[in-house]
CSV table of C-alpha atoms in Angstrom, one decimal:
chain,number,residue,atom,x,y,z
F,165,UNK,CA,-6.4,23.9,-3.8
F,166,UNK,CA,-6.3,27.1,-1.9
F,167,UNK,CA,-7.6,25.6,1.4
F,168,UNK,CA,-5.1,22.7,1.3
F,169,UNK,CA,-3.0,23.9,4.3
F,170,UNK,CA,-5.8,24.7,6.7
F,171,UNK,CA,-4.9,23.5,10.2
F,172,UNK,CA,-6.4,20.3,11.7
F,173,UNK,CA,-8.7,20.4,14.6
F,174,UNK,CA,-8.7,17.1,16.5
F,175,UNK,CA,-10.2,15.9,19.8
F,176,UNK,CA,-7.0,15.7,21.8
F,177,UNK,CA,-8.3,16.7,25.3
F,178,UNK,CA,-6.6,13.7,26.9
F,179,UNK,CA,-3.3,14.8,25.6
F,180,UNK,CA,-3.7,18.5,26.4
F,181,UNK,CA,-4.7,18.1,30.0
F,182,UNK,CA,-1.1,17.4,31.0
F,183,UNK,CA,-1.5,13.7,31.9
F,184,UNK,CA,1.4,12.9,29.6
F,185,UNK,CA,3.7,15.7,28.7
F,186,UNK,CA,5.7,13.6,26.3
F,187,UNK,CA,2.7,12.5,24.3
F,188,UNK,CA,1.4,16.1,24.3
F,189,UNK,CA,4.7,17.3,22.9
F,190,UNK,CA,4.6,14.7,20.1
F,191,UNK,CA,1.1,15.8,19.0
F,192,UNK,CA,2.0,19.5,19.5
F,193,UNK,CA,5.0,19.2,17.1
F,194,UNK,CA,2.8,17.5,14.4
F,195,UNK,CA,0.1,20.2,14.8
F,196,UNK,CA,2.6,23.0,14.5
F,197,UNK,CA,4.2,21.4,11.4
F,198,UNK,CA,1.0,20.3,9.6
F,199,UNK,CA,1.4,23.0,6.9
F,200,UNK,CA,4.9,21.8,6.1
F,201,UNK,CA,3.9,18.1,5.9
F,202,UNK,CA,0.8,19.0,3.8
F,203,UNK,CA,3.1,20.7,1.4
F,204,UNK,CA,5.4,17.6,1.1
F,205,UNK,CA,2.3,15.4,0.5
F,206,UNK,CA,1.0,17.7,-2.2
F,207,UNK,CA,4.4,17.7,-3.9
F,208,UNK,CA,4.5,13.9,-4.0
F,209,UNK,CA,0.9,14.0,-5.2
F,210,UNK,CA,2.1,16.2,-8.1
F,211,UNK,CA,5.0,14.0,-8.9
F,212,UNK,CA,2.7,11.0,-9.3
F,213,UNK,CA,5.5,8.5,-9.9
F,214,UNK,CA,4.6,4.9,-10.4
F,215,UNK,CA,6.4,1.9,-8.9
F,216,UNK,CA,10.2,1.9,-8.9
F,217,UNK,CA,10.2,5.2,-10.8
F,218,UNK,CA,9.6,7.3,-7.6
F,219,UNK,CA,12.9,9.2,-7.8
F,220,UNK,CA,11.6,12.6,-6.9
F,221,UNK,CA,9.2,11.3,-4.2
F,222,UNK,CA,11.9,9.2,-2.6
F,223,UNK,CA,14.5,12.0,-2.7
F,224,UNK,CA,12.1,14.5,-1.1
F,225,UNK,CA,11.4,12.2,1.8
F,226,UNK,CA,15.1,11.3,2.2
F,227,UNK,CA,16.1,14.9,2.2
F,228,UNK,CA,13.4,15.7,4.8
F,229,UNK,CA,14.7,13.0,7.1
F,230,UNK,CA,18.4,13.9,6.6
F,231,UNK,CA,17.7,17.5,7.6
F,232,UNK,CA,16.3,16.2,10.8
F,233,UNK,CA,19.4,14.3,11.7
F,234,UNK,CA,18.5,10.8,10.4
F,235,UNK,CA,21.1,8.6,8.9
F,236,UNK,CA,19.8,7.5,5.5
F,237,UNK,CA,20.9,4.5,3.5
F,238,UNK,CA,19.5,4.7,-0.1
F,239,UNK,CA,19.3,2.0,-2.8
F,240,UNK,CA,18.7,-0.8,-0.3
F,241,UNK,CA,17.7,-4.3,-1.4
F,242,UNK,CA,19.0,-3.4,-4.9
F,243,UNK,CA,16.1,-0.9,-5.4
F,244,UNK,CA,17.2,2.6,-6.3
F,245,UNK,CA,14.1,4.3,-4.8
F,246,UNK,CA,14.1,2.3,-1.6
F,247,UNK,CA,15.8,3.7,1.6
F,248,UNK,CA,16.1,3.2,5.3
F,249,UNK,CA,16.5,6.2,7.7
F,250,UNK,CA,17.5,5.7,11.3
F,251,UNK,CA,17.9,7.8,14.4
F,252,UNK,CA,19.1,6.7,17.9
F,253,UNK,CA,20.9,3.5,18.9
F,254,UNK,CA,20.2,0.2,20.6
F,255,UNK,CA,17.0,-1.5,21.3
F,256,UNK,CA,14.1,-1.4,20.9
F,257,UNK,CA,14.1,-0.8,17.2
F,258,UNK,CA,10.7,0.5,16.1
F,259,UNK,CA,10.1,0.5,12.4
F,260,UNK,CA,7.6,2.7,10.5
F,261,UNK,CA,6.7,1.9,6.9
F,262,UNK,CA,6.4,4.7,4.2
F,263,UNK,CA,5.0,4.3,0.7
F,264,UNK,CA,4.9,6.8,-2.2
F,265,UNK,CA,4.1,5.1,-5.5
F,266,UNK,CA,1.2,6.2,-7.7
F,267,UNK,CA,-1.1,4.2,-10.0
F,268,UNK,CA,-1.0,4.4,-13.8
F,269,UNK,CA,-3.9,5.9,-15.7
F,270,UNK,CA,-5.4,7.8,-12.8
F,271,UNK,CA,-4.2,11.4,-13.5
F,272,UNK,CA,-6.7,13.8,-11.9
F,273,UNK,CA,-6.9,17.4,-10.8
F,274,UNK,CA,-7.7,18.1,-7.1
F,275,UNK,CA,-11.3,19.0,-7.9
F,276,UNK,CA,-14.6,17.1,-7.5
F,277,UNK,CA,-15.1,16.4,-11.1
F,278,UNK,CA,-13.2,14.0,-13.3
F,279,UNK,CA,-10.5,15.8,-15.2
F,280,UNK,CA,-7.0,14.5,-15.9
F,281,UNK,CA,-3.9,16.6,-15.5
F,282,UNK,CA,-2.2,14.5,-18.1
F,283,UNK,CA,-4.1,12.2,-20.4
F,284,UNK,CA,-3.0,8.6,-19.5
F,285,UNK,CA,-0.9,9.9,-16.7
F,286,UNK,CA,-0.5,8.5,-13.2
F,287,UNK,CA,-2.3,9.6,-10.0
F,288,UNK,CA,-2.3,8.8,-6.3
F,289,UNK,CA,-5.6,6.8,-6.3
F,290,UNK,CA,-4.4,4.9,-3.1
F,291,UNK,CA,-3.1,8.0,-1.3
F,292,UNK,CA,0.5,6.9,-1.0
F,293,UNK,CA,1.6,10.5,-1.2
F,294,UNK,CA,-0.1,10.8,2.2
F,295,UNK,CA,1.1,7.5,3.4
F,296,UNK,CA,4.8,8.3,3.0
F,297,UNK,CA,4.5,11.8,4.4
F,298,UNK,CA,2.6,10.9,7.5
F,299,UNK,CA,5.1,8.1,8.3
F,300,UNK,CA,8.0,10.5,7.9
F,301,UNK,CA,6.3,13.0,10.1
F,302,UNK,CA,5.7,10.5,12.9
F,303,UNK,CA,9.3,9.3,12.7
F,304,UNK,CA,10.6,12.8,13.1
F,305,UNK,CA,8.2,13.5,16.0
F,306,UNK,CA,9.6,10.4,17.8
F,307,UNK,CA,13.2,11.5,16.9
F,308,UNK,CA,12.6,14.8,18.7
F,309,UNK,CA,11.4,12.9,21.8
F,310,UNK,CA,14.5,10.5,21.7
F,311,UNK,CA,16.8,13.5,21.3
F,312,UNK,CA,15.2,15.6,24.1
F,313,UNK,CA,14.7,12.7,26.6
F,314,UNK,CA,17.9,10.8,26.0
F,315,UNK,CA,15.9,7.6,25.9
F,316,UNK,CA,17.5,4.5,24.5
F,317,UNK,CA,16.3,3.0,21.3
F,318,UNK,CA,16.2,3.4,17.5
F,319,UNK,CA,13.4,4.8,15.3
F,320,UNK,CA,13.7,3.5,11.8
F,321,UNK,CA,11.7,4.7,8.7
F,322,UNK,CA,11.6,2.3,5.8
F,323,UNK,CA,11.1,4.0,2.4
F,324,UNK,CA,9.1,1.4,0.5
F,325,UNK,CA,8.5,1.8,-3.2
F,326,UNK,CA,6.3,-0.1,-5.6
F,327,UNK,CA,3.6,-1.4,-3.3
F,328,UNK,CA,1.1,-1.4,-6.1
F,329,UNK,CA,1.9,-4.8,-7.7
F,330,UNK,CA,5.7,-4.4,-7.5
F,331,UNK,CA,6.2,-6.1,-4.1
F,332,UNK,CA,8.9,-3.7,-3.0
F,333,UNK,CA,8.9,-4.7,0.6
F,334,UNK,CA,9.3,-8.4,-0.3
F,335,UNK,CA,12.8,-7.7,-1.6
F,336,UNK,CA,13.5,-5.7,1.6
F,337,UNK,CA,12.3,-8.6,3.8
F,338,UNK,CA,14.2,-11.1,1.7
F,339,UNK,CA,17.4,-9.0,2.2
F,340,UNK,CA,17.0,-9.3,6.0
F,341,UNK,CA,16.3,-5.6,6.6
F,342,UNK,CA,13.6,-6.3,9.2
F,343,UNK,CA,15.4,-9.1,11.1
F,344,UNK,CA,16.4,-6.8,14.0
F,345,UNK,CA,13.2,-4.9,14.3
F,346,UNK,CA,11.2,-5.1,17.6
F,347,UNK,CA,7.9,-3.9,16.0
F,348,UNK,CA,6.7,-2.4,12.8
F,349,UNK,CA,3.9,0.2,12.4
F,350,UNK,CA,2.1,1.3,9.3
F,351,UNK,CA,-1.1,2.9,8.1
F,352,UNK,CA,-3.1,3.3,5.0
F,353,UNK,CA,-5.4,6.0,3.6
F,354,UNK,CA,-9.1,5.0,3.7
F,355,UNK,CA,-12.7,6.1,4.2
F,356,UNK,CA,-12.9,5.8,7.9
F,357,UNK,CA,-10.7,5.9,11.1
F,358,UNK,CA,-10.1,2.3,12.2
F,359,UNK,CA,-7.5,-0.1,13.6
F,360,UNK,CA,-9.5,-3.2,12.6
F,361,UNK,CA,-7.7,-6.3,11.5
F,362,UNK,CA,-8.7,-7.5,8.0
F,363,UNK,CA,-7.6,-10.7,6.2
F,364,UNK,CA,-5.4,-9.2,3.5
F,365,UNK,CA,-5.0,-11.7,0.7
F,366,UNK,CA,-1.9,-13.5,-0.5
F,367,UNK,CA,-1.2,-12.6,-4.1
F,368,UNK,CA,1.0,-13.7,-7.0
F,369,UNK,CA,1.2,-12.0,-10.3
F,370,UNK,CA,3.1,-12.3,-13.6
F,371,UNK,CA,3.2,-11.3,-17.2
F,372,UNK,CA,2.6,-14.2,-19.6
F,373,UNK,CA,4.3,-13.6,-22.9
F,374,UNK,CA,3.4,-15.5,-26.1
F,375,UNK,CA,5.6,-15.6,-29.3
F,376,UNK,CA,4.1,-16.5,-32.6
F,377,UNK,CA,4.8,-15.9,-36.3
F,378,UNK,CA,3.7,-12.8,-38.1
F,379,UNK,CA,2.1,-12.9,-41.6
F,380,UNK,CA,-0.4,-11.1,-43.7
F,381,UNK,CA,-3.7,-11.7,-42.0
F,382,UNK,CA,-5.6,-11.8,-45.3
F,383,UNK,CA,-3.0,-12.8,-47.9
F,384,UNK,CA,-1.3,-15.6,-46.0
F,385,UNK,CA,-3.1,-16.3,-42.7
F,386,UNK,CA,-2.0,-20.0,-42.9
F,387,UNK,CA,1.6,-18.9,-42.6
F,388,UNK,CA,1.0,-17.1,-39.3
F,389,UNK,CA,0.7,-18.3,-35.7
F,390,UNK,CA,-1.1,-15.7,-33.6
F,391,UNK,CA,0.3,-14.8,-30.2
F,392,UNK,CA,-3.0,-13.1,-29.5
F,393,UNK,CA,-4.9,-16.3,-30.1
F,394,UNK,CA,-2.7,-17.9,-27.4
F,395,UNK,CA,-3.5,-15.1,-25.0
F,396,UNK,CA,-7.2,-15.4,-25.7
F,397,UNK,CA,-7.0,-19.2,-25.3
F,398,UNK,CA,-5.3,-18.9,-22.0
F,399,UNK,CA,-7.9,-16.3,-20.8
F,400,UNK,CA,-10.8,-18.6,-21.9
F,401,UNK,CA,-9.3,-21.6,-19.9
F,402,UNK,CA,-8.6,-19.5,-16.8
F,403,UNK,CA,-12.1,-18.0,-16.9
F,404,UNK,CA,-13.6,-21.6,-17.0
F,405,UNK,CA,-11.3,-22.5,-14.1
F,406,UNK,CA,-13.1,-19.9,-11.9
F,407,UNK,CA,-15.9,-22.4,-11.3
F,408,UNK,CA,-13.4,-24.9,-9.8
F,409,UNK,CA,-11.4,-22.8,-7.3
F,410,UNK,CA,-12.2,-21.9,-3.7
F,411,UNK,CA,-14.9,-19.2,-3.6
F,412,UNK,CA,-12.5,-16.7,-1.8
F,413,UNK,CA,-10.2,-16.8,-4.8
F,414,UNK,CA,-9.8,-13.6,-6.9
F,415,UNK,CA,-8.3,-13.8,-10.5
F,416,UNK,CA,-8.0,-10.8,-12.6
F,417,UNK,CA,-6.0,-9.9,-15.7
F,418,UNK,CA,-5.4,-7.3,-18.4
F,419,UNK,CA,-4.1,-7.8,-21.9
F,420,UNK,CA,-1.1,-5.5,-22.1
F,421,UNK,CA,-0.1,-6.2,-25.7
F,422,UNK,CA,-2.3,-7.7,-28.3
F,423,UNK,CA,-0.7,-6.7,-31.6
F,424,UNK,CA,-0.3,-3.6,-33.7
F,425,UNK,CA,-2.6,-3.9,-36.7
F,426,UNK,CA,-5.6,-6.1,-37.5
F,427,UNK,CA,-4.1,-7.1,-40.9
F,428,UNK,CA,-0.9,-8.5,-39.3
F,429,UNK,CA,-1.0,-11.8,-37.4
F,430,UNK,CA,0.4,-10.8,-34.0
F,431,UNK,CA,3.8,-12.3,-33.4
F,432,UNK,CA,3.8,-11.1,-29.8
F,433,UNK,CA,1.1,-10.8,-27.1
F,434,UNK,CA,1.2,-10.4,-23.4
F,435,UNK,CA,-1.3,-10.7,-20.6
F,436,UNK,CA,-0.8,-9.6,-17.0
F,437,UNK,CA,-2.4,-11.9,-14.3
F,438,UNK,CA,-3.1,-11.6,-10.6
F,439,UNK,CA,-4.2,-14.5,-8.3
F,440,UNK,CA,-5.3,-13.9,-4.7
F,441,UNK,CA,-6.6,-15.9,-1.8
F,442,UNK,CA,-6.4,-15.7,2.0
F,443,UNK,CA,-4.1,-18.8,2.1
F,444,UNK,CA,-0.8,-18.5,0.3
F,445,UNK,CA,-0.7,-22.2,-0.3
F,446,UNK,CA,-4.0,-22.0,-2.2
F,447,UNK,CA,-2.5,-19.2,-4.3
F,448,UNK,CA,0.5,-21.4,-5.1
F,449,UNK,CA,-1.8,-24.3,-6.2
F,450,UNK,CA,-4.0,-22.2,-8.4
F,451,UNK,CA,-0.9,-20.6,-9.9
F,452,UNK,CA,0.4,-24.0,-11.1
F,453,UNK,CA,-3.0,-24.6,-12.8
F,454,UNK,CA,-2.8,-21.2,-14.5
F,455,UNK,CA,0.7,-22.0,-15.8
F,456,UNK,CA,-0.6,-25.3,-17.2
F,457,UNK,CA,-3.4,-23.3,-19.0
F,458,UNK,CA,-0.8,-21.0,-20.5
F,459,UNK,CA,1.3,-24.0,-21.6
F,460,UNK,CA,-1.8,-25.5,-23.2
F,461,UNK,CA,-2.7,-22.3,-24.9
F,462,UNK,CA,0.8,-22.1,-26.5
F,463,UNK,CA,0.7,-25.7,-27.5
F,464,UNK,CA,-2.8,-25.4,-29.1
F,465,UNK,CA,-1.9,-22.3,-31.1
F,466,UNK,CA,1.6,-23.3,-32.2
F,467,UNK,CA,3.2,-20.5,-30.2
F,468,UNK,CA,5.9,-20.3,-27.6
F,469,UNK,CA,5.3,-19.0,-24.0
F,470,UNK,CA,7.3,-17.8,-21.1
F,471,UNK,CA,6.3,-15.8,-18.0
F,472,UNK,CA,7.9,-13.3,-15.6
F,473,UNK,CA,6.7,-13.3,-12.0
F,474,UNK,CA,6.4,-9.6,-11.2
F,475,UNK,CA,5.2,-9.8,-7.6
F,476,UNK,CA,4.1,-12.1,-4.9
F,477,UNK,CA,3.1,-11.4,-1.3
F,478,UNK,CA,1.9,-13.4,1.7
F,479,UNK,CA,-1.4,-13.1,3.5
F,480,UNK,CA,-1.3,-10.6,6.4
F,481,UNK,CA,-0.4,-12.1,9.8
F,482,UNK,CA,-2.4,-10.2,12.4
F,483,UNK,CA,-0.9,-9.0,15.7
F,484,UNK,CA,-3.7,-8.2,18.1
F,485,UNK,CA,-1.3,-7.0,20.8
F,486,UNK,CA,0.0,-4.2,18.6
F,487,UNK,CA,-3.4,-3.5,16.9
F,488,UNK,CA,-5.2,-3.0,20.2
F,489,UNK,CA,-2.4,-0.5,21.3
F,490,UNK,CA,-2.8,1.4,18.0
F,491,UNK,CA,-6.6,1.4,18.4
F,492,UNK,CA,-6.2,2.9,21.9
F,493,UNK,CA,-4.0,5.7,20.5
F,494,UNK,CA,-6.3,6.3,17.5
F,495,UNK,CA,-9.2,6.8,19.9
F,496,UNK,CA,-7.1,9.2,21.9
F,497,UNK,CA,-6.3,11.2,18.7
F,498,UNK,CA,-9.9,11.0,17.4
F,499,UNK,CA,-11.1,12.2,14.0
F,500,UNK,CA,-11.6,15.6,12.4
F,501,UNK,CA,-14.4,17.8,11.1
F,502,UNK,CA,-14.9,19.3,7.6
F,503,UNK,CA,-14.7,23.0,6.9
F,504,UNK,CA,-17.5,24.4,4.7
F,505,UNK,CA,-15.3,24.2,1.6
F,506,UNK,CA,-14.4,20.5,2.4
F,507,UNK,CA,-18.0,19.6,3.0
F,508,UNK,CA,-18.9,21.0,-0.4
F,509,UNK,CA,-16.0,19.1,-2.0
F,510,UNK,CA,-17.1,15.9,-0.3
F,511,UNK,CA,-20.7,16.3,-1.2
F,512,UNK,CA,-19.8,16.8,-4.9
F,513,UNK,CA,-17.6,13.8,-4.8
F,514,UNK,CA,-20.4,11.6,-3.4
F,515,UNK,CA,-22.7,12.8,-6.2
F,516,UNK,CA,-20.4,11.3,-8.8
F,517,UNK,CA,-20.4,7.8,-7.2
F,518,UNK,CA,-22.3,4.9,-8.9
F,519,UNK,CA,-23.9,3.6,-5.8
F,520,UNK,CA,-25.7,6.4,-4.0
F,521,UNK,CA,-28.1,4.2,-2.1
F,522,UNK,CA,-26.0,3.6,1.0
F,523,UNK,CA,-23.7,6.6,1.2
F,524,UNK,CA,-21.9,6.9,4.6
F,525,UNK,CA,-22.6,9.9,6.7
F,526,UNK,CA,-19.7,12.4,6.2
F,527,UNK,CA,-19.5,13.5,9.8
F,528,UNK,CA,-19.7,10.1,11.3
F,529,UNK,CA,-17.0,8.7,9.0
F,530,UNK,CA,-14.4,11.4,9.6
F,531,UNK,CA,-15.1,12.6,13.2
F,532,UNK,CA,-15.4,9.2,14.9
F,533,UNK,CA,-13.2,6.2,15.3
F,534,UNK,CA,-14.7,2.8,14.5
F,535,UNK,CA,-14.9,0.2,17.3
F,536,UNK,CA,-12.1,-2.3,17.1
F,537,UNK,CA,-12.8,-5.7,15.6
F,538,UNK,CA,-11.1,-8.6,14.0
F,539,UNK,CA,-12.5,-9.7,10.7
F,540,UNK,CA,-12.1,-13.4,10.0
F,541,UNK,CA,-13.2,-13.4,6.3
F,542,UNK,CA,-13.8,-11.1,3.4
F,543,UNK,CA,-10.3,-10.1,2.2
F,544,UNK,CA,-10.0,-6.6,1.0
F,545,UNK,CA,-6.9,-6.8,-1.2
F,546,UNK,CA,-3.2,-7.5,-1.0
F,547,UNK,CA,-0.2,-5.7,0.3
F,548,UNK,CA,3.5,-6.4,0.6
F,549,UNK,CA,3.2,-5.2,4.2
F,550,UNK,CA,2.1,-8.8,4.7
F,551,UNK,CA,5.6,-10.2,4.2
F,552,UNK,CA,6.8,-7.8,6.8
F,553,UNK,CA,4.1,-9.1,9.2
F,554,UNK,CA,5.5,-12.6,9.0
F,555,UNK,CA,9.0,-11.7,10.1
F,556,UNK,CA,8.3,-8.9,12.7
F,557,UNK,CA,5.3,-8.0,14.8
F,558,UNK,CA,3.3,-5.6,12.6
F,559,UNK,CA,0.1,-3.6,12.9
F,560,UNK,CA,-1.5,-0.7,11.1
F,561,UNK,CA,-4.5,1.6,11.0
F,562,UNK,CA,-6.6,3.4,8.4
F,563,UNK,CA,-7.8,7.0,8.5
F,564,UNK,CA,-10.4,8.9,6.6
F,565,UNK,CA,-8.4,10.6,3.9
F,566,UNK,CA,-10.9,9.9,1.2
F,567,UNK,CA,-14.5,10.9,0.8
F,568,UNK,CA,-16.7,8.2,2.5
F,569,UNK,CA,-18.2,6.0,0.0
F,570,UNK,CA,-15.6,6.4,-2.7
F,571,UNK,CA,-13.8,3.3,-4.0
F,572,UNK,CA,-10.1,2.5,-3.9
F,573,UNK,CA,-8.0,3.3,-7.0
F,574,UNK,CA,-10.5,5.9,-8.3
F,575,UNK,CA,-10.2,9.4,-9.6
F,576,UNK,CA,-12.3,10.5,-6.6
F,577,UNK,CA,-9.6,9.3,-4.3
F,578,UNK,CA,-6.9,11.0,-6.3
F,579,UNK,CA,-8.8,14.3,-5.9
F,580,UNK,CA,-9.2,13.8,-2.2
F,581,UNK,CA,-5.5,12.8,-1.7
F,582,UNK,CA,-4.6,16.2,-3.2
F,583,UNK,CA,-7.1,18.1,-1.0
F,584,UNK,CA,-7.1,19.3,2.6
F,585,UNK,CA,-9.4,16.4,3.5
F,586,UNK,CA,-6.5,14.0,2.7
F,587,UNK,CA,-4.1,16.2,4.6
F,588,UNK,CA,-6.3,16.1,7.7
F,589,UNK,CA,-6.6,12.3,7.7
F,590,UNK,CA,-2.9,12.0,7.1
F,591,UNK,CA,-2.1,13.9,10.3
F,592,UNK,CA,-4.5,11.7,12.3
F,593,UNK,CA,-2.3,8.8,11.1
F,594,UNK,CA,0.9,10.6,11.9
F,595,UNK,CA,-0.2,11.3,15.5
F,596,UNK,CA,-1.4,7.7,16.0
F,597,UNK,CA,1.9,6.3,14.7
F,598,UNK,CA,3.9,8.6,16.9
F,599,UNK,CA,1.9,7.9,20.1
F,600,UNK,CA,2.1,4.1,19.5
F,601,UNK,CA,5.8,4.2,18.8
F,602,UNK,CA,6.2,6.1,22.1
F,603,UNK,CA,4.3,3.5,24.0
F,604,UNK,CA,6.4,0.7,22.5
F,605,UNK,CA,9.7,2.5,23.5
F,606,UNK,CA,8.3,2.7,27.0
F,607,UNK,CA,6.6,-0.6,27.4
F,608,UNK,CA,9.0,-3.6,27.0
F,609,UNK,CA,6.2,-6.0,28.1
F,610,UNK,CA,4.1,-5.0,25.1
F,611,UNK,CA,7.0,-5.8,22.7
F,612,UNK,CA,7.5,-9.1,24.4
F,613,UNK,CA,3.8,-10.0,24.1
F,614,UNK,CA,3.8,-8.9,20.5
F,615,UNK,CA,6.8,-11.1,19.7
F,616,UNK,CA,5.3,-14.1,21.5
F,617,UNK,CA,2.1,-13.7,19.4
F,618,UNK,CA,4.1,-13.5,16.2
F,619,UNK,CA,5.9,-16.8,17.1
F,620,UNK,CA,2.7,-18.5,17.9
F,621,UNK,CA,1.0,-17.5,14.6
F,622,UNK,CA,4.1,-18.4,12.6
F,623,UNK,CA,4.1,-21.9,13.8
F,624,UNK,CA,7.2,-23.9,14.9
F,625,UNK,CA,8.5,-24.8,11.4
F,626,UNK,CA,8.1,-21.4,9.7
F,627,UNK,CA,10.8,-20.3,7.4
F,628,UNK,CA,10.4,-17.2,5.2
F,629,UNK,CA,10.6,-17.8,1.5
F,630,UNK,CA,9.5,-15.1,-0.9
F,631,UNK,CA,6.5,-15.9,-3.1
F,632,UNK,CA,8.3,-14.3,-6.0
F,633,UNK,CA,11.3,-16.5,-5.6
F,634,UNK,CA,14.9,-15.3,-6.1
F,635,UNK,CA,14.2,-12.9,-9.0
F,636,UNK,CA,15.8,-9.5,-8.9
F,637,UNK,CA,13.5,-6.5,-8.2
F,638,UNK,CA,11.2,-6.0,-11.2
F,639,UNK,CA,12.3,-2.4,-11.7
F,640,UNK,CA,10.8,-2.1,-15.2
F,641,UNK,CA,7.3,-3.5,-14.5
F,642,UNK,CA,5.6,-0.1,-14.9
F,643,UNK,CA,7.6,1.0,-17.9
F,644,UNK,CA,5.8,1.2,-21.2
């Protein structure tokens, strides 16, 4: 939209008063280059590439980093769209995560009414176009400080594809790419500005495939064995199982292939399942019961079954040491205010929401930072960032890139991610990441404390083993 590149106005009085010239310079760089990073984010928004197919998005971020003097290694962990960009040398090594995959079926114009750009196309309903861009911006800002100050250390940007169900970071963790990292920072688009710790859920997912025998559904039904019957039998058993699993469990599925014509007994059918829970051992236990249900469905329908694990992630391991540091910097940066055009956009978006009874106040959500808290229950989803959190001290924030009240993975979020509202929230994140990375480069005690906290939470016998096993990256999981 025409007001996409409007400058960001933030409450940065503590940085502009001269108390810390280095931090002021980090923020100044990001303010000055907001239009450029907004343009990058909008380009990735337009690419709207799904998991493991993010060729243009990955290439754009790599090119941006290379032009700034980073050494880039592409195709890491046997994933063509994954990369690692480094600047500097020696310790500490501060990592920043960047994501850039879109979601299928969420194509949407950057306007406050539902209208697809391409019918059935993908869209950035989770704002990863903003995620990747802000992380790159923060890394470049830190690079400038390292270069100008001569400080020792390495800033490392991880280009992470296929977070949405593809578990891209798991393969990177499994390949040992985080073994030498002192701390890892990340962020995520959201409805408010917060550094809260939430119990992200462990998750395992797979495509269950059933193979039957085709026949004429009317002329010779007795000669057929329906793969769709097997899918439906599995779904029925799993749905009955919901009564007998821990209440925090989440199980969801979609039938991705059910046959081609009603008068042909389906010889092939496929169903895609997710299982989530705060404890990864519970996920493993429920998973085995689901596999038994699939085996029983195949046996009862005279079909054959196999399954392919697509993704699997740990539950998030919190690090309060790093989270409190990020919270401090987020409060320093502060929020932002809407322009008249942005307010009109946000108001129209809120008018499209199903639940209008408790709509958040627009100003409060965007211009303030929420008080820091640690949530012990009520998991909000899953992320492959969790696997990183088990091998390196890790913390993140959320900023108000979406219209308050809108739900994740929605067309409303796609519209906001392509609007100046998303760009403003994105730069709040970039500044917070940069300031926190700066603090870690200059505070060895904080890194030591974060490492000690990680070791304590891991437990004495912890050994990382990927939930998805030894399979190769599922590079085709989004291909039709």
